[in-house]
JSON list of C-alpha atoms in Angstrom, two decimals:
[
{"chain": "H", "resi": 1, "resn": "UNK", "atom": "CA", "xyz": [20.05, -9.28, -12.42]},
{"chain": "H", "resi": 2, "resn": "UNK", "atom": "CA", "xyz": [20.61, -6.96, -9.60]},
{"chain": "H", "resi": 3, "resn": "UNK", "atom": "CA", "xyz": [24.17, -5.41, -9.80]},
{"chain": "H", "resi": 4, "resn": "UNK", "atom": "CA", "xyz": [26.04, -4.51, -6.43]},
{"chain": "H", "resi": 5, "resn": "UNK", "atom": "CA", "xyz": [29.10, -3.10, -5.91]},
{"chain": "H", "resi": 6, "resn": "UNK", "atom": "CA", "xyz": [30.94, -2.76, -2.29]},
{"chain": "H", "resi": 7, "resn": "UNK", "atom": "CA", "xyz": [33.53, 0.01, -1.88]},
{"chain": "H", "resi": 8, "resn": "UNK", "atom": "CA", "xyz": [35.44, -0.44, 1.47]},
{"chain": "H", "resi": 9, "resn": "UNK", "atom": "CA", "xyz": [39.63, -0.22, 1.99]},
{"chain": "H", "resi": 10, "resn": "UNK", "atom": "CA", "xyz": [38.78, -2.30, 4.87]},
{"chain": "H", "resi": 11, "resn": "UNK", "atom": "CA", "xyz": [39.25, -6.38, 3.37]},
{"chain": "H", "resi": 12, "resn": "UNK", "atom": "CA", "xyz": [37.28, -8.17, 6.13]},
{"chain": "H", "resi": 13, "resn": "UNK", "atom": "CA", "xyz": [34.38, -5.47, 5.90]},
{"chain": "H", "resi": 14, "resn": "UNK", "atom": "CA", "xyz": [33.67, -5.80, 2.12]},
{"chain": "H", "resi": 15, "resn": "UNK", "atom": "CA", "xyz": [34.09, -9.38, 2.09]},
{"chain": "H", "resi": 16, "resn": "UNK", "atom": "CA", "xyz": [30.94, -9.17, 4.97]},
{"chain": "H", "resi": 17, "resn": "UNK", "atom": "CA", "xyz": [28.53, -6.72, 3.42]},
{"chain": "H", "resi": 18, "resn": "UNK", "atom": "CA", "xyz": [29.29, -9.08, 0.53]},
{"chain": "H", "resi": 19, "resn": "UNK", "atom": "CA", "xyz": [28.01, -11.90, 2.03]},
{"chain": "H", "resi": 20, "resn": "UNK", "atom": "CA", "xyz": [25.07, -10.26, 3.83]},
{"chain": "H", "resi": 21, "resn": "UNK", "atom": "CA", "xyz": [23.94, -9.02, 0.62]},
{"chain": "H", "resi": 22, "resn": "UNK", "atom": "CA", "xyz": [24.49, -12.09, -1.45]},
{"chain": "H", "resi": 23, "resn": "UNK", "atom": "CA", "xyz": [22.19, -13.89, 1.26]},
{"chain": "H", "resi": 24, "resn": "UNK", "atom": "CA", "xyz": [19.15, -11.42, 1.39]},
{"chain": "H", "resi": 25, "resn": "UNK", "atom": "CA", "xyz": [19.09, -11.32, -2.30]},
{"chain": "H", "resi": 26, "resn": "UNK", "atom": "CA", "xyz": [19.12, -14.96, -2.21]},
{"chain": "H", "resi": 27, "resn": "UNK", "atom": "CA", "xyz": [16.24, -15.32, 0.00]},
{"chain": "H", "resi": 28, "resn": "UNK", "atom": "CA", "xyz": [14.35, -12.86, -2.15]},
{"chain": "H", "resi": 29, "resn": "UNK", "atom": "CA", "xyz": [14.53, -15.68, -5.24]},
{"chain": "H", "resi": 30, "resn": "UNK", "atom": "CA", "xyz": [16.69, -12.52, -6.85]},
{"chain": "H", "resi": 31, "resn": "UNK", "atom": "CA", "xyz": [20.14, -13.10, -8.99]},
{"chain": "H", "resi": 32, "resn": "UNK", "atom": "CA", "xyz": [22.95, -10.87, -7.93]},
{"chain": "H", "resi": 33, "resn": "UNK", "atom": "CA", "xyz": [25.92, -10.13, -9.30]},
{"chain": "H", "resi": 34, "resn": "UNK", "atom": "CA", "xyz": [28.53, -8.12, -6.75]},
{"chain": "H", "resi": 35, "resn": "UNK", "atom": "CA", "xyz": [31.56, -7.21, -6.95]},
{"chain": "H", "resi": 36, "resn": "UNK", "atom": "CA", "xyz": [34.24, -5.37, -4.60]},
{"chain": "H", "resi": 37, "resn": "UNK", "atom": "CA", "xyz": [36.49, -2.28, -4.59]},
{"chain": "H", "resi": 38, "resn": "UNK", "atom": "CA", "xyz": [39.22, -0.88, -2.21]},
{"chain": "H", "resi": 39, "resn": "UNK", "atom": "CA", "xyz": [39.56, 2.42, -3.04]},
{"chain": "H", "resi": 40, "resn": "UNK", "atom": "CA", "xyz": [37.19, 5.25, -4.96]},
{"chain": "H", "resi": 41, "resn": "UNK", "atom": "CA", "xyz": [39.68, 5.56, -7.91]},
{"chain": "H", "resi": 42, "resn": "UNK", "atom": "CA", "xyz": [38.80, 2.01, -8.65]},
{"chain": "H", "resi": 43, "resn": "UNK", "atom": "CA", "xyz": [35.20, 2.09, -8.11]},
{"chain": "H", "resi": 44, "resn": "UNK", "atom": "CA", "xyz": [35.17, 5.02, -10.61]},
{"chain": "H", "resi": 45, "resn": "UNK", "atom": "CA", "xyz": [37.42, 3.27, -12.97]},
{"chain": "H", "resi": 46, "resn": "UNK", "atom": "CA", "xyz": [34.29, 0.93, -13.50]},
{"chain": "H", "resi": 47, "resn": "UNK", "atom": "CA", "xyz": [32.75, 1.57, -16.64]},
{"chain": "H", "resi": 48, "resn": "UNK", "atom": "CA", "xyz": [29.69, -1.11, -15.90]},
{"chain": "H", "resi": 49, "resn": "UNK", "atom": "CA", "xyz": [25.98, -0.09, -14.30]},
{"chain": "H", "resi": 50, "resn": "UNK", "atom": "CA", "xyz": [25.16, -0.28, -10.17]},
{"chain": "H", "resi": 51, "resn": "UNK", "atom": "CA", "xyz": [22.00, -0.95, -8.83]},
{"chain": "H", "resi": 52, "resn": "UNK", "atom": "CA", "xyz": [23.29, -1.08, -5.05]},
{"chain": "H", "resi": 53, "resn": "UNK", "atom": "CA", "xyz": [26.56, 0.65, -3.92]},
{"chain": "H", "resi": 54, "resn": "UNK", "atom": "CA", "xyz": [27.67, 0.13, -0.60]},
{"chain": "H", "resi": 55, "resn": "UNK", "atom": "CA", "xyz": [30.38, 3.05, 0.12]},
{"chain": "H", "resi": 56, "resn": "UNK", "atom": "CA", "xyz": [32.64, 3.18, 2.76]},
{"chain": "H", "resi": 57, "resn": "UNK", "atom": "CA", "xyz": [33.19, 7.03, 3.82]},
{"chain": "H", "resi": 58, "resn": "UNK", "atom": "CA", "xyz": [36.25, 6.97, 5.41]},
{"chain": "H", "resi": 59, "resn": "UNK", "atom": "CA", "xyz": [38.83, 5.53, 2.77]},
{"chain": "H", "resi": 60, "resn": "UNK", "atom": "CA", "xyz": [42.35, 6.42, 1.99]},
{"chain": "H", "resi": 61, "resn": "UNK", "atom": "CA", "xyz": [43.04, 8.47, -1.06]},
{"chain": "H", "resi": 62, "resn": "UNK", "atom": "CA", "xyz": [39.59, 9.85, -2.15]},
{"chain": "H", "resi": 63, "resn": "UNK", "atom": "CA", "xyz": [37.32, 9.61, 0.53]},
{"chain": "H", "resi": 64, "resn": "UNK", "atom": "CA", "xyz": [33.63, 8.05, 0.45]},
{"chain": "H", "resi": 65, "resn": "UNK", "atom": "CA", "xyz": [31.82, 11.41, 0.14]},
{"chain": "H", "resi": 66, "resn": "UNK", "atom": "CA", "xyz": [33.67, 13.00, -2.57]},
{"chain": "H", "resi": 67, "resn": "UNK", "atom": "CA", "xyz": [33.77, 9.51, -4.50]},
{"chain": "H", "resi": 68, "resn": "UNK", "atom": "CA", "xyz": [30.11, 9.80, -4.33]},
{"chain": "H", "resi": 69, "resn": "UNK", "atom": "CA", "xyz": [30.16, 13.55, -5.41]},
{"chain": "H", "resi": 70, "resn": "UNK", "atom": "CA", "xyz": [31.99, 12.25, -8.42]},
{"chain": "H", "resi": 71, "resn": "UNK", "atom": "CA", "xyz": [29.55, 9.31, -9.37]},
{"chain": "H", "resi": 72, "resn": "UNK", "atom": "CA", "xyz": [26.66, 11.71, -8.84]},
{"chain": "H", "resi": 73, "resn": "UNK", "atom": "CA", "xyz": [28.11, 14.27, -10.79]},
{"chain": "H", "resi": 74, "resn": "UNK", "atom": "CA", "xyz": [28.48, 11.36, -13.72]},
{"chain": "H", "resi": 75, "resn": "UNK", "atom": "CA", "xyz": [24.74, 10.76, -13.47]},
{"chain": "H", "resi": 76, "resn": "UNK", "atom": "CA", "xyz": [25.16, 7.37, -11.03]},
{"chain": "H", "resi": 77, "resn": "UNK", "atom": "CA", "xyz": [21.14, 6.72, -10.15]},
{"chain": "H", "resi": 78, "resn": "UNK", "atom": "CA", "xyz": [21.81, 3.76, -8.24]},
{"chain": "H", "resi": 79, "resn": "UNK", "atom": "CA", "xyz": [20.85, 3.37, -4.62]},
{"chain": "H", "resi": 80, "resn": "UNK", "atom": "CA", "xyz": [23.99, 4.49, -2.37]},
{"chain": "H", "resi": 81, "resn": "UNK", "atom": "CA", "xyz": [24.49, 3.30, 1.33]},
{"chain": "H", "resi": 82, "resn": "UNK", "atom": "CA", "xyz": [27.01, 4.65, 3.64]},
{"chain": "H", "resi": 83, "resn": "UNK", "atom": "CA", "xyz": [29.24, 2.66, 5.73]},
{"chain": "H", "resi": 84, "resn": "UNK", "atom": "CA", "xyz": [30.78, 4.47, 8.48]},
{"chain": "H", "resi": 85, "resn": "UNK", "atom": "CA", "xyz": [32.84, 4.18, 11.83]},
{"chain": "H", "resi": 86, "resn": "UNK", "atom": "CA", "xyz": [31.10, 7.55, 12.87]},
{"chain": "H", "resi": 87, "resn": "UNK", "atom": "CA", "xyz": [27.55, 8.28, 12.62]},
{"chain": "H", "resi": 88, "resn": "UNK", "atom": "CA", "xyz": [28.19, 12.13, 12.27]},
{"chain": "H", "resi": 89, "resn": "UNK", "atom": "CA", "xyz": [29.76, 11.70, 9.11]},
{"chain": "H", "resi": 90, "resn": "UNK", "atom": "CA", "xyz": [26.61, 10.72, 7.81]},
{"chain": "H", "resi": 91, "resn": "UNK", "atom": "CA", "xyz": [24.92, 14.70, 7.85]},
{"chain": "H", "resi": 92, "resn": "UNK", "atom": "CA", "xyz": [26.92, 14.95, 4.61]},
{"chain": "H", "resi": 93, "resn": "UNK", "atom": "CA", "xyz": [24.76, 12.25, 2.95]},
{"chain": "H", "resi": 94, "resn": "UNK", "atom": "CA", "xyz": [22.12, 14.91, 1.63]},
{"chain": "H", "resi": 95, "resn": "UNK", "atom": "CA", "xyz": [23.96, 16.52, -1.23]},
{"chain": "H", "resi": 96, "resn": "UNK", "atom": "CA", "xyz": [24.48, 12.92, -2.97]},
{"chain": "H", "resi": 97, "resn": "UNK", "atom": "CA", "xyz": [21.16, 11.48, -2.52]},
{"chain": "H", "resi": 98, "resn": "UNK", "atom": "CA", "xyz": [22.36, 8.65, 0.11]},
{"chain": "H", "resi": 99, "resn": "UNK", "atom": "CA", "xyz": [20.10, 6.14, 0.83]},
{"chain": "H", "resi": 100, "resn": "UNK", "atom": "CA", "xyz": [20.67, 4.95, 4.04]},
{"chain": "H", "resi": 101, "resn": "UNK", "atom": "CA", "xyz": [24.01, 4.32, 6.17]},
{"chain": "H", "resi": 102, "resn": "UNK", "atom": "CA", "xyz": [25.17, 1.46, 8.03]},
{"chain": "H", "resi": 103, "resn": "UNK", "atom": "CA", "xyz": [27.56, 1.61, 11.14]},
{"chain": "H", "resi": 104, "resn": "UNK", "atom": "CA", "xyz": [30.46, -0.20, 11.55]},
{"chain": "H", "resi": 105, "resn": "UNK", "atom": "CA", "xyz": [30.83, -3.42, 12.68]},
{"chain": "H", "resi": 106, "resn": "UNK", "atom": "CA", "xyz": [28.10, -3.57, 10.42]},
{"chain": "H", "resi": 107, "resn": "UNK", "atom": "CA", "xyz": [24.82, -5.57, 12.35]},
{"chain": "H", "resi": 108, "resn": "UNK", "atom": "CA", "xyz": [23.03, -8.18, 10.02]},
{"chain": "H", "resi": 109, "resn": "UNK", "atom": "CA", "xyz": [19.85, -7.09, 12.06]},
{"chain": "H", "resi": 110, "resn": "UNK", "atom": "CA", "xyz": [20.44, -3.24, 10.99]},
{"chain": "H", "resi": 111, "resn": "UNK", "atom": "CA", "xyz": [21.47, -4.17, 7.32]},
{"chain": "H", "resi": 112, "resn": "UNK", "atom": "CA", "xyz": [18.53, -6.63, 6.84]},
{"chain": "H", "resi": 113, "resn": "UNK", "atom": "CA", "xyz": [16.00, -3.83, 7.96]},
{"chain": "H", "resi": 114, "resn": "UNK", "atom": "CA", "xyz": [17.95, -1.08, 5.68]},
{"chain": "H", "resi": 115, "resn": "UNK", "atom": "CA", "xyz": [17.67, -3.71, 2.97]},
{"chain": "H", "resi": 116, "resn": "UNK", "atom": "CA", "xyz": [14.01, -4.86, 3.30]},
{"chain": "H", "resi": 117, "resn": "UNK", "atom": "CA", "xyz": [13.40, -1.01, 2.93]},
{"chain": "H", "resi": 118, "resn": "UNK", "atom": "CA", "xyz": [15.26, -0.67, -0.23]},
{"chain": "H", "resi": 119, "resn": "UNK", "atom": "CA", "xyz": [13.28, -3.90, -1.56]},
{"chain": "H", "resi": 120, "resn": "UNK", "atom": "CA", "xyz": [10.63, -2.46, -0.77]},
{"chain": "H", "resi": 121, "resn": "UNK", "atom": "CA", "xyz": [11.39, 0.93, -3.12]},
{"chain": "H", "resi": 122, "resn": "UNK", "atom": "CA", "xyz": [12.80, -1.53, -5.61]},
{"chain": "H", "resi": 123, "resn": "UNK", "atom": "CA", "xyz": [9.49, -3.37, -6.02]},
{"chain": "H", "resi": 124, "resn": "UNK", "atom": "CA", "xyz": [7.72, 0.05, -6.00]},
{"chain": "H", "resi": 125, "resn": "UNK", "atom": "CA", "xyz": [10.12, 0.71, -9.06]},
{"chain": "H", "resi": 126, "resn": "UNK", "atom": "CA", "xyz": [9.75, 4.58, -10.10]},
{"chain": "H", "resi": 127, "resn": "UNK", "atom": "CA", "xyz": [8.89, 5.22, -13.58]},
{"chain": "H", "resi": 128, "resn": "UNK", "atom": "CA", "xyz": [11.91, 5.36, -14.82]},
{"chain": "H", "resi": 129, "resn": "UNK", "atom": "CA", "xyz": [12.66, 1.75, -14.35]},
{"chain": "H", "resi": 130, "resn": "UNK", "atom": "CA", "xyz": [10.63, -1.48, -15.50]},
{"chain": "H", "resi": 131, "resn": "UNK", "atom": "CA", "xyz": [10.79, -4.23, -13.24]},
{"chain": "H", "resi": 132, "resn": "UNK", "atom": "CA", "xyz": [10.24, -7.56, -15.09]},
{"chain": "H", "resi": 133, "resn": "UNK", "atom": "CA", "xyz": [10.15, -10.51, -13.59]},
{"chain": "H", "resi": 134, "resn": "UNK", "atom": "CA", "xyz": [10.92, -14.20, -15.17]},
{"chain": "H", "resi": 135, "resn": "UNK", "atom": "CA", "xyz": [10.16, -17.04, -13.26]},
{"chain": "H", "resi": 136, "resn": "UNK", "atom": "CA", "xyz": [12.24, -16.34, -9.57]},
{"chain": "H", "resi": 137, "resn": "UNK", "atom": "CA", "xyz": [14.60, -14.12, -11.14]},
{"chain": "H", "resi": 138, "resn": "UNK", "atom": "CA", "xyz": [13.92, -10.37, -11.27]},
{"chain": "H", "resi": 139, "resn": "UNK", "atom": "CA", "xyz": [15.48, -7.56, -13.19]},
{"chain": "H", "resi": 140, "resn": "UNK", "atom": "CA", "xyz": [15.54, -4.05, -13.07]},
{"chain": "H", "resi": 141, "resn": "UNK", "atom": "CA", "xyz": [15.57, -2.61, -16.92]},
{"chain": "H", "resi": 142, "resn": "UNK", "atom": "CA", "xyz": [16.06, 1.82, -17.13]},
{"chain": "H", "resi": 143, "resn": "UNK", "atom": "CA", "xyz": [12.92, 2.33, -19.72]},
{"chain": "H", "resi": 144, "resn": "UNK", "atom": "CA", "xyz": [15.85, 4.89, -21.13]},
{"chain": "H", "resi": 145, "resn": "UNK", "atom": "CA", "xyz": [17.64, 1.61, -22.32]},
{"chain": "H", "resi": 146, "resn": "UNK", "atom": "CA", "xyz": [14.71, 0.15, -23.91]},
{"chain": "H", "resi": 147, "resn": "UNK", "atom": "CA", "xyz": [14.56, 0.82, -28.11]},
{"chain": "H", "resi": 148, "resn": "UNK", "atom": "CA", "xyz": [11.04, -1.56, -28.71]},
{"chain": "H", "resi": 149, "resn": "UNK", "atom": "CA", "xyz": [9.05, -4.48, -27.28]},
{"chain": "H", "resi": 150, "resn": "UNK", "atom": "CA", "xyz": [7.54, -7.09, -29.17]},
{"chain": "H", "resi": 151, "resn": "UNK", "atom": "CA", "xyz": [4.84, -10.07, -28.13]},
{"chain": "H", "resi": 152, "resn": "UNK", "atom": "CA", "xyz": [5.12, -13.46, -29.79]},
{"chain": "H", "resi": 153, "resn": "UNK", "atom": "CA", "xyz": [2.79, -15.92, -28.72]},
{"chain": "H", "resi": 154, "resn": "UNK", "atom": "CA", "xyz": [1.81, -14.16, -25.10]},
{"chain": "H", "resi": 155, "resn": "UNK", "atom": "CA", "xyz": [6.11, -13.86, -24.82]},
{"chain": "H", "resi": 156, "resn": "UNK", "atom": "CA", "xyz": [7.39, -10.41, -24.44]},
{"chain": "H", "resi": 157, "resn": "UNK", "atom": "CA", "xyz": [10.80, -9.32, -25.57]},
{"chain": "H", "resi": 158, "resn": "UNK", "atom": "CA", "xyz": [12.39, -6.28, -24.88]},
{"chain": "H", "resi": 159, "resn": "UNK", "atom": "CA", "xyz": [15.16, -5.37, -27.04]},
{"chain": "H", "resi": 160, "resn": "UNK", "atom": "CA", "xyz": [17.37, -3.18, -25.22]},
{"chain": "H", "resi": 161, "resn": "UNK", "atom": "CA", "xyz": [19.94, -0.59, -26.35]},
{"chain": "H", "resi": 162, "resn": "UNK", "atom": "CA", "xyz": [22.93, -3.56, -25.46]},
{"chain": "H", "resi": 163, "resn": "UNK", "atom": "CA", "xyz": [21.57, -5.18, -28.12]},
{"chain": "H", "resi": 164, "resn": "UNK", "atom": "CA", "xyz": [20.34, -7.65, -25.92]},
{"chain": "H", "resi": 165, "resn": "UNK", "atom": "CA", "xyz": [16.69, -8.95, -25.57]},
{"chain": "H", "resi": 166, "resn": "UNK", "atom": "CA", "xyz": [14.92, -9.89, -22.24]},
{"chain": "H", "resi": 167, "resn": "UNK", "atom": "CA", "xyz": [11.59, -12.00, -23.01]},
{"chain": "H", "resi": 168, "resn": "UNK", "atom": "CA", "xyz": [8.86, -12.62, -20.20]},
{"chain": "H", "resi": 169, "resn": "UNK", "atom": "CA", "xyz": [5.22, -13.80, -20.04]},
{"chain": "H", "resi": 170, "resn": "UNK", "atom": "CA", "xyz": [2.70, -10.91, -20.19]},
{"chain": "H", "resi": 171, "resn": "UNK", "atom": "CA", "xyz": [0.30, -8.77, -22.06]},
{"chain": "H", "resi": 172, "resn": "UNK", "atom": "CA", "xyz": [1.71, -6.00, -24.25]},
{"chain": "H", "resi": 173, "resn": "UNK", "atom": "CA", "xyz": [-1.41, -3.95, -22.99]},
{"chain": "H", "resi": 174, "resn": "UNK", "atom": "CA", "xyz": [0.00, -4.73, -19.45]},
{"chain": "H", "resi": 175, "resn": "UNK", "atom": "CA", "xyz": [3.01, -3.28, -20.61]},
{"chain": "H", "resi": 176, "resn": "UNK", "atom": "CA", "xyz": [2.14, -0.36, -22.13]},
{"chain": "H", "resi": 177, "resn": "UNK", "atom": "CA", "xyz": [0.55, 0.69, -19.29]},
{"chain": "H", "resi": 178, "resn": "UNK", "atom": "CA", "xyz": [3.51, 0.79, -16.92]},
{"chain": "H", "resi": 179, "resn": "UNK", "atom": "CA", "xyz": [5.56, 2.54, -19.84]},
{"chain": "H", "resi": 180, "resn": "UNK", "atom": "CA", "xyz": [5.82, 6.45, -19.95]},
{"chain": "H", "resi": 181, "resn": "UNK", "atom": "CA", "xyz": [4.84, 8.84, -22.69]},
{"chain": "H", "resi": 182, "resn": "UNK", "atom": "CA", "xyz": [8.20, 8.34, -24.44]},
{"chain": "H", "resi": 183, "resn": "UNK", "atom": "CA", "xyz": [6.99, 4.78, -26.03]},
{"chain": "H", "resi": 184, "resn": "UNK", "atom": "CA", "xyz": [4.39, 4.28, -28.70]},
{"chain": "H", "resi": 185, "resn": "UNK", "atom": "CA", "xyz": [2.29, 1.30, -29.57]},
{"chain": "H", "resi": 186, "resn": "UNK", "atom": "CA", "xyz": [2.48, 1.56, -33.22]},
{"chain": "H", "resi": 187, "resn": "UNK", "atom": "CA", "xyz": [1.35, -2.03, -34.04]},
{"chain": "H", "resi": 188, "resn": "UNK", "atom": "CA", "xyz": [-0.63, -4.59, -31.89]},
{"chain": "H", "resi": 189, "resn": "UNK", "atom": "CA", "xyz": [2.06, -6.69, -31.23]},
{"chain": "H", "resi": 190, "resn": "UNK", "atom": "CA", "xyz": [4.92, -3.77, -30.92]},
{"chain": "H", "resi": 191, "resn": "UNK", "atom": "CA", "xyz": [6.06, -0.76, -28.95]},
{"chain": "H", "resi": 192, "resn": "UNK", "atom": "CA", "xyz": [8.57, 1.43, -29.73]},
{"chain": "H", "resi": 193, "resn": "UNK", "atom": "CA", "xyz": [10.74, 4.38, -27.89]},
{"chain": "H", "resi": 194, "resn": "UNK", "atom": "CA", "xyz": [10.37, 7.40, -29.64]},
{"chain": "H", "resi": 195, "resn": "UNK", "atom": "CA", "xyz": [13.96, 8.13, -28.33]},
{"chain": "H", "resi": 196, "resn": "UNK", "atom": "CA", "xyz": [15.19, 5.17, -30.75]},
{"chain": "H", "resi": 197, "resn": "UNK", "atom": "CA", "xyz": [13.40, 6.47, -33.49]},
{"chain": "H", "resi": 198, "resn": "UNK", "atom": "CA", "xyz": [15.79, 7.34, -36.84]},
{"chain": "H", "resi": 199, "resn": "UNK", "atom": "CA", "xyz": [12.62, 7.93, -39.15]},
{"chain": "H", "resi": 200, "resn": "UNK", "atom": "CA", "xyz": [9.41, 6.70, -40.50]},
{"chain": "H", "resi": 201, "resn": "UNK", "atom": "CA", "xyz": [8.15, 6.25, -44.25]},
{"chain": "H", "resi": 202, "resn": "UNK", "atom": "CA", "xyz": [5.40, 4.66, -46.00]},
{"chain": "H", "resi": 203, "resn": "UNK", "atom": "CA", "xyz": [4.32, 2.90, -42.39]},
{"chain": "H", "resi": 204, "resn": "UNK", "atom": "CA", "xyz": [7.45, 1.16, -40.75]},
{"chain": "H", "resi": 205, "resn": "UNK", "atom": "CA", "xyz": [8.82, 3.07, -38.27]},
{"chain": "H", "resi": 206, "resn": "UNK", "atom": "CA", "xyz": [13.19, 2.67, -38.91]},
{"chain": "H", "resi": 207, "resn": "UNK", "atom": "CA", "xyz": [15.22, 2.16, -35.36]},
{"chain": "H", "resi": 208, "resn": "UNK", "atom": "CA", "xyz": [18.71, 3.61, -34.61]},
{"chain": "H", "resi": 209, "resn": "UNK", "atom": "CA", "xyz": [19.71, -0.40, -34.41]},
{"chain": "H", "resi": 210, "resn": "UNK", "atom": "CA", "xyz": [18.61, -1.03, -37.72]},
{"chain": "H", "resi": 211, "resn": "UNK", "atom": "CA", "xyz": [15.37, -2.60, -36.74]},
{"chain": "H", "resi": 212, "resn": "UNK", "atom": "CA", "xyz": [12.02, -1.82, -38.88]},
{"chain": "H", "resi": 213, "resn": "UNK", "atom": "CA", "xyz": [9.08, -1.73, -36.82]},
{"chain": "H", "resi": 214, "resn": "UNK", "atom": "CA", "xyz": [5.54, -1.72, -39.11]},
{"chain": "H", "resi": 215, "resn": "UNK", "atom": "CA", "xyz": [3.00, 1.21, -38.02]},
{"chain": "H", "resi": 216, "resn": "UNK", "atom": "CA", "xyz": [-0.11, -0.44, -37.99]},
{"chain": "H", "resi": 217, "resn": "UNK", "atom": "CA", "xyz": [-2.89, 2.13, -40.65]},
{"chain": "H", "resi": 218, "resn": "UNK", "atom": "CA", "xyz": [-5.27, 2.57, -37.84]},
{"chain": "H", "resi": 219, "resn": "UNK", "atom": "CA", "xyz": [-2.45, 4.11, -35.94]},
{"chain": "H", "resi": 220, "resn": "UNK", "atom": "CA", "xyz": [-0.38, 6.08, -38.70]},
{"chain": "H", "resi": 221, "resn": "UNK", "atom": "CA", "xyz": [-2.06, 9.20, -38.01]},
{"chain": "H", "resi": 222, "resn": "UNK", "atom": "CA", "xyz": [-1.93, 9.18, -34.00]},
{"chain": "H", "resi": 223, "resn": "UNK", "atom": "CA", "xyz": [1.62, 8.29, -34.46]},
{"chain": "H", "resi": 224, "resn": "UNK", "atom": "CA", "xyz": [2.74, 11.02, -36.49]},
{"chain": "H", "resi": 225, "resn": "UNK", "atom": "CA", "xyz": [1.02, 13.64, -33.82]},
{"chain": "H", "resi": 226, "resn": "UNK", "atom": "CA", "xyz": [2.99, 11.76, -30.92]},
{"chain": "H", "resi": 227, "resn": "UNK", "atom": "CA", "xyz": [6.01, 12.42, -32.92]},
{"chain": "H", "resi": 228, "resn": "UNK", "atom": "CA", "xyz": [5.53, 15.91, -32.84]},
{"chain": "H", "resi": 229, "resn": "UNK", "atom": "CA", "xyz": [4.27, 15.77, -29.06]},
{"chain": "H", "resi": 230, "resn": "UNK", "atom": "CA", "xyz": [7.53, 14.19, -28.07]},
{"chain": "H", "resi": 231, "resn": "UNK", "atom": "CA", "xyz": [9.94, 16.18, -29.70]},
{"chain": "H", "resi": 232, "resn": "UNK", "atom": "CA", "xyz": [8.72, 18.94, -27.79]},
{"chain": "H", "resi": 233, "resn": "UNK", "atom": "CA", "xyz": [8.28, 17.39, -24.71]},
{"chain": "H", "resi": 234, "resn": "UNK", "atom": "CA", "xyz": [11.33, 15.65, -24.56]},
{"chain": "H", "resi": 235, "resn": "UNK", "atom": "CA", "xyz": [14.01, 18.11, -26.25]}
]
């Protein structure tokens, strides 16, 4: 589930960018879920997670830019697009990591190319992100939200912080390789996030959700060294 908000004081505007969006995702085979806000104090009163923001700059009250300063300054790591009456607004992006910028009356030629470029980075997900995809539905899961991954019968589930699980067909080994130093294949069928990690005795690792993950013999001892590895690396 891709999640997209629109921030524009302007009605007709959001209600387009809305659209436009709904209908590339669409085409993509991707599920969206987007909603709309006419004003920054709103936008920030939203407590849920962005994948796309479109931002209008010039907005009554708290303007585009500093709304963005604020969500930046809250760790927001979503991709951020500009919407703008004047192009020269735009030299402002830098300092809050825009992405791109679209000019109002906003062109469904110029958004589609803005947005086949950011589906482009999405696919080419950094590795901070795991991007699983389930039949024609894709989603876009923060590794920093996943606590362990399990495979039962060539299914993967990822059981996420939320406390809910995403399952998909594929190969542990698969994803173990995409995963970063912070997770551990302690069993053949399991791999956990150190970050998760409330303690370990007598071989089963014990998860901050309550979950008790077994540490497979063969891997006891190259666990307890990555323990040590990743409390330095990662404190």
């Amino acid at each position: 589930m891709i999640m997209v908000a629109v921030c524009d004081d302007e009605k007709m505007i959001a209600e387009q960018i809305k659209k436009l969006a709904s209908g590339f995702f669409r085409a993509k085979n991707m599920e969206t879920s987007i909603v709309c806000f006419s004003c920054g104090e709103e936008l920030l009163r939203y407590d849920k997670s962005i994948d796309i923001l479109f931002l209008d700059i010039q907005m009554k009250g708290m303007d585009g830019m500093e709304t963005a300063r604020k969500l930046r300054s809250r760790n927001f790591k979503g991709y951020l697009i500009f919407v703008t009456v004047l192009e020269e607004m735009v030299f402002q992006s830098f300092e809050v990591q825009a992405y791109d910028y679209l000019v109002k009356p906003v062109e469904k030629k110029r958004f589609t190319k803005t947005m086949e470029r950011l589906f482009a980075s999405m696919q080419n997900v950094s590795e901070e992100k795991l991007l699983v995809q389930k039949g024609y539905e894709r989603s876009i899961i923060p590794f920093e939200e996943i606590v362990f991954a399990e495979v039962i019968d060539r299914k993967v589930y990822l059981h996420l912080a939320s406390s809910e699980v995403v399952d998909f067909y594929d190969k542990i080994e698969n994803l173990e390789e995409r995963l970063d130093s912070r997770f551990f294949r302690c069993h053949r069928s399991f791999l956990i996030n150190l970050k998760y990690l409330k303690s370990y005795k007598n071989g089963v690792a014990y998860m901050e959700n309550g979950k008790e993950i077994p540490i497979s013999r063969l891997r006891s001892k190259a666990f307890s060294e990555v323990i040590l590895q990743y409390m330095k690396s990662w404190s």
